[in-house]
Amino acid sequence: MNLISRKFIRNMAPQLDLLNTLGGGIAQAQMRIDKLKKGVVIRVAAPSVSPENIHVVLNNNRMTVFGEFRHEPEDQLAAPLFTRILDLPGNLDLTRIDAIHENNELQVRIPYLDPSSQQREIDIKQR
C-alpha cells in the first residue's frame, strides 16, 4: 500500500523547490558534461521544470542555464529555481550551439572547432 503516490510527489517537487528558493536557498539541477568525438553535450536534469521555464544564455565563453517558476505561464513574476554557470573552453564552436529538451532533460550540444580553422600563419610585415 502506497501512502504517497508518484503523482503527488511530482506535483509537490516544484512547490518544495520554490519554497526553498523563496527562503533564500537555491535548488541545483543535476548537470553532466559528456565529451564526445565531435563535441560536448551538457545535460541538465530538471524534471520538475517545464521546458518553457528553462533558459540558456551565452555571453562570450560563459554559458548560463537557469530555471524559473511561474504559477501560470502568463505571470509576469517568476521565482528563480536554479542557476548553473559554465566557462566554456576556446576549442568549442559557439556559433553552432543548439539545445533540445526531451525526457525531462535539457541537452546543450556544442561541436568542437575545426582544427584546420584554428591554425593559420601570420604575415610578417617589414618596415
Short mmCIF file of C-alpha atoms in Angstrom, two decimals:
data_model
loop_
_atom_site.label_atom_id
_atom_site.label_comp_id
_atom_site.label_asym_id
_atom_site.label_seq_id
_atom_site.Cartn_x
_atom_site.Cartn_y
_atom_site.Cartn_z
CA MET A 1 0.00 0.00 0.00
CA ASN A 2 1.45 3.35 -1.08
CA LEU A 3 0.59 6.24 1.21
CA ILE A 4 2.13 8.80 -1.17
CA SER A 5 1.60 8.37 -4.90
CA ARG A 6 4.14 9.22 -7.61
CA LYS A 7 1.74 11.85 -8.98
CA PHE A 8 1.65 13.58 -5.59
CA ILE A 9 5.45 13.62 -5.39
CA ARG A 10 5.75 15.01 -8.95
CA ASN A 11 3.26 17.76 -8.12
CA MET A 12 4.98 18.65 -4.86
CA ALA A 13 8.58 18.78 -6.14
CA PRO A 14 8.27 22.20 -7.85
CA GLN A 15 6.49 23.61 -4.79
CA LEU A 16 9.28 22.43 -2.48
CA ASP A 17 11.93 23.89 -4.80
CA LEU A 18 10.03 27.17 -4.88
CA LEU A 19 9.71 27.31 -1.09
CA ASN A 20 13.43 26.60 -0.79
CA THR A 21 14.37 29.43 -3.16
CA LEU A 22 11.98 31.92 -1.56
CA GLY A 23 13.57 31.16 1.80
CA GLY A 24 16.96 32.18 0.43
CA GLY A 25 18.14 28.77 -0.73
CA ILE A 26 18.60 27.53 -4.24
CA ALA A 27 17.78 24.24 -5.91
CA GLN A 28 20.55 22.77 -8.05
CA ALA A 29 19.65 20.89 -11.16
CA GLN A 30 21.82 17.87 -11.84
CA MET A 31 24.38 18.60 -14.56
CA ARG A 32 26.64 16.25 -16.51
CA ILE A 33 29.09 17.04 -19.31
CA ASP A 34 29.77 14.31 -21.85
CA LYS A 35 32.83 14.71 -24.07
CA LEU A 36 32.19 13.03 -27.39
CA LYS A 37 34.26 12.67 -30.55
CA LYS A 38 32.57 15.60 -32.36
CA GLY A 39 31.91 17.87 -29.39
CA VAL A 40 30.39 18.08 -25.93
CA VAL A 41 26.88 17.53 -24.66
CA ILE A 42 25.88 19.35 -21.50
CA ARG A 43 22.96 17.57 -19.84
CA VAL A 44 20.84 19.34 -17.25
CA ALA A 45 18.19 17.27 -15.47
CA ALA A 46 15.38 19.37 -14.03
CA PRO A 47 12.38 17.02 -14.04
CA SER A 48 10.04 19.36 -12.18
CA VAL A 49 10.65 22.33 -14.52
CA SER A 50 8.74 22.70 -17.78
CA PRO A 51 10.83 23.35 -20.93
CA GLU A 52 9.31 26.83 -21.33
CA ASN A 53 10.82 27.83 -17.97
CA ILE A 54 14.40 26.76 -18.73
CA HIS A 55 16.70 29.29 -20.39
CA VAL A 56 20.21 29.10 -21.87
CA VAL A 57 22.15 32.36 -22.22
CA LEU A 58 25.56 32.59 -23.90
CA ASN A 59 27.76 35.61 -23.15
CA ASN A 60 31.19 35.32 -24.79
CA ASN A 61 32.53 31.98 -23.45
CA ARG A 62 30.24 31.90 -20.40
CA MET A 63 27.04 29.86 -20.61
CA THR A 64 24.31 30.28 -18.01
CA VAL A 65 21.48 27.78 -17.69
CA PHE A 66 18.67 28.80 -15.37
CA GLY A 67 15.18 27.70 -14.50
CA GLU A 68 12.32 29.74 -13.17
CA PHE A 69 8.95 29.05 -11.61
CA ARG A 70 5.78 30.74 -12.80
CA HIS A 71 2.48 29.81 -11.21
CA GLU A 72 0.74 30.46 -14.54
CA PRO A 73 2.57 30.72 -17.90
CA GLU A 74 1.38 34.31 -18.43
CA ASP A 75 2.51 35.51 -14.97
CA GLN A 76 4.89 38.48 -15.02
CA LEU A 77 6.56 37.49 -11.76
CA ALA A 78 8.90 34.48 -11.79
CA ALA A 79 10.89 32.95 -8.93
CA PRO A 80 14.36 31.52 -9.64
CA LEU A 81 14.66 27.76 -9.19
CA PHE A 82 18.25 27.05 -10.22
CA THR A 83 21.23 28.61 -11.95
CA ARG A 84 24.27 26.85 -13.40
CA ILE A 85 27.16 28.82 -14.92
CA LEU A 86 29.87 27.27 -17.09
CA ASP A 87 33.00 28.87 -18.53
CA LEU A 88 33.41 27.16 -21.91
CA PRO A 89 36.85 26.34 -23.35
CA GLY A 90 38.08 28.02 -26.52
CA ASN A 91 38.08 24.84 -28.61
CA LEU A 92 34.26 24.80 -28.92
CA ASP A 93 32.37 26.25 -31.91
CA LEU A 94 29.89 28.52 -30.14
CA THR A 95 28.34 29.59 -33.46
CA ARG A 96 26.91 26.09 -33.89
CA ILE A 97 25.47 25.55 -30.40
CA ASP A 98 21.99 24.05 -30.12
CA ALA A 99 19.73 22.83 -27.33
CA ILE A 100 16.91 20.31 -27.12
CA HIS A 101 14.64 19.25 -24.28
CA GLU A 102 13.46 15.66 -24.10
CA ASN A 103 12.62 13.19 -21.35
CA ASN A 104 12.82 15.90 -18.63
CA GLU A 105 16.41 16.71 -19.62
CA LEU A 106 17.92 19.70 -21.37
CA GLN A 107 20.76 18.81 -23.76
CA VAL A 108 23.03 21.61 -24.97
CA ARG A 109 25.20 20.34 -27.82
CA ILE A 110 28.37 22.20 -28.79
CA PRO A 111 30.68 20.86 -31.52
CA TYR A 112 34.44 21.26 -31.45
CA LEU A 113 36.06 23.85 -33.72
CA ASP A 114 37.61 22.51 -36.90
CA PRO A 115 41.34 22.19 -36.05
CA SER A 116 42.33 23.40 -39.52
CA SER A 117 40.47 26.69 -38.98
CA GLN A 118 42.28 27.36 -35.71
CA GLN A 119 45.79 27.32 -37.11
CA ARG A 120 46.96 29.96 -39.55
CA GLU A 121 50.21 31.60 -40.48
CA ILE A 122 50.64 35.27 -39.65
CA ASP A 123 52.20 37.52 -42.27
CA ILE A 124 55.29 39.39 -41.09
CA LYS A 125 55.44 42.99 -42.25
CA GLN A 126 58.75 44.73 -42.90
CA ARG A 127 59.38 48.38 -42.14
#
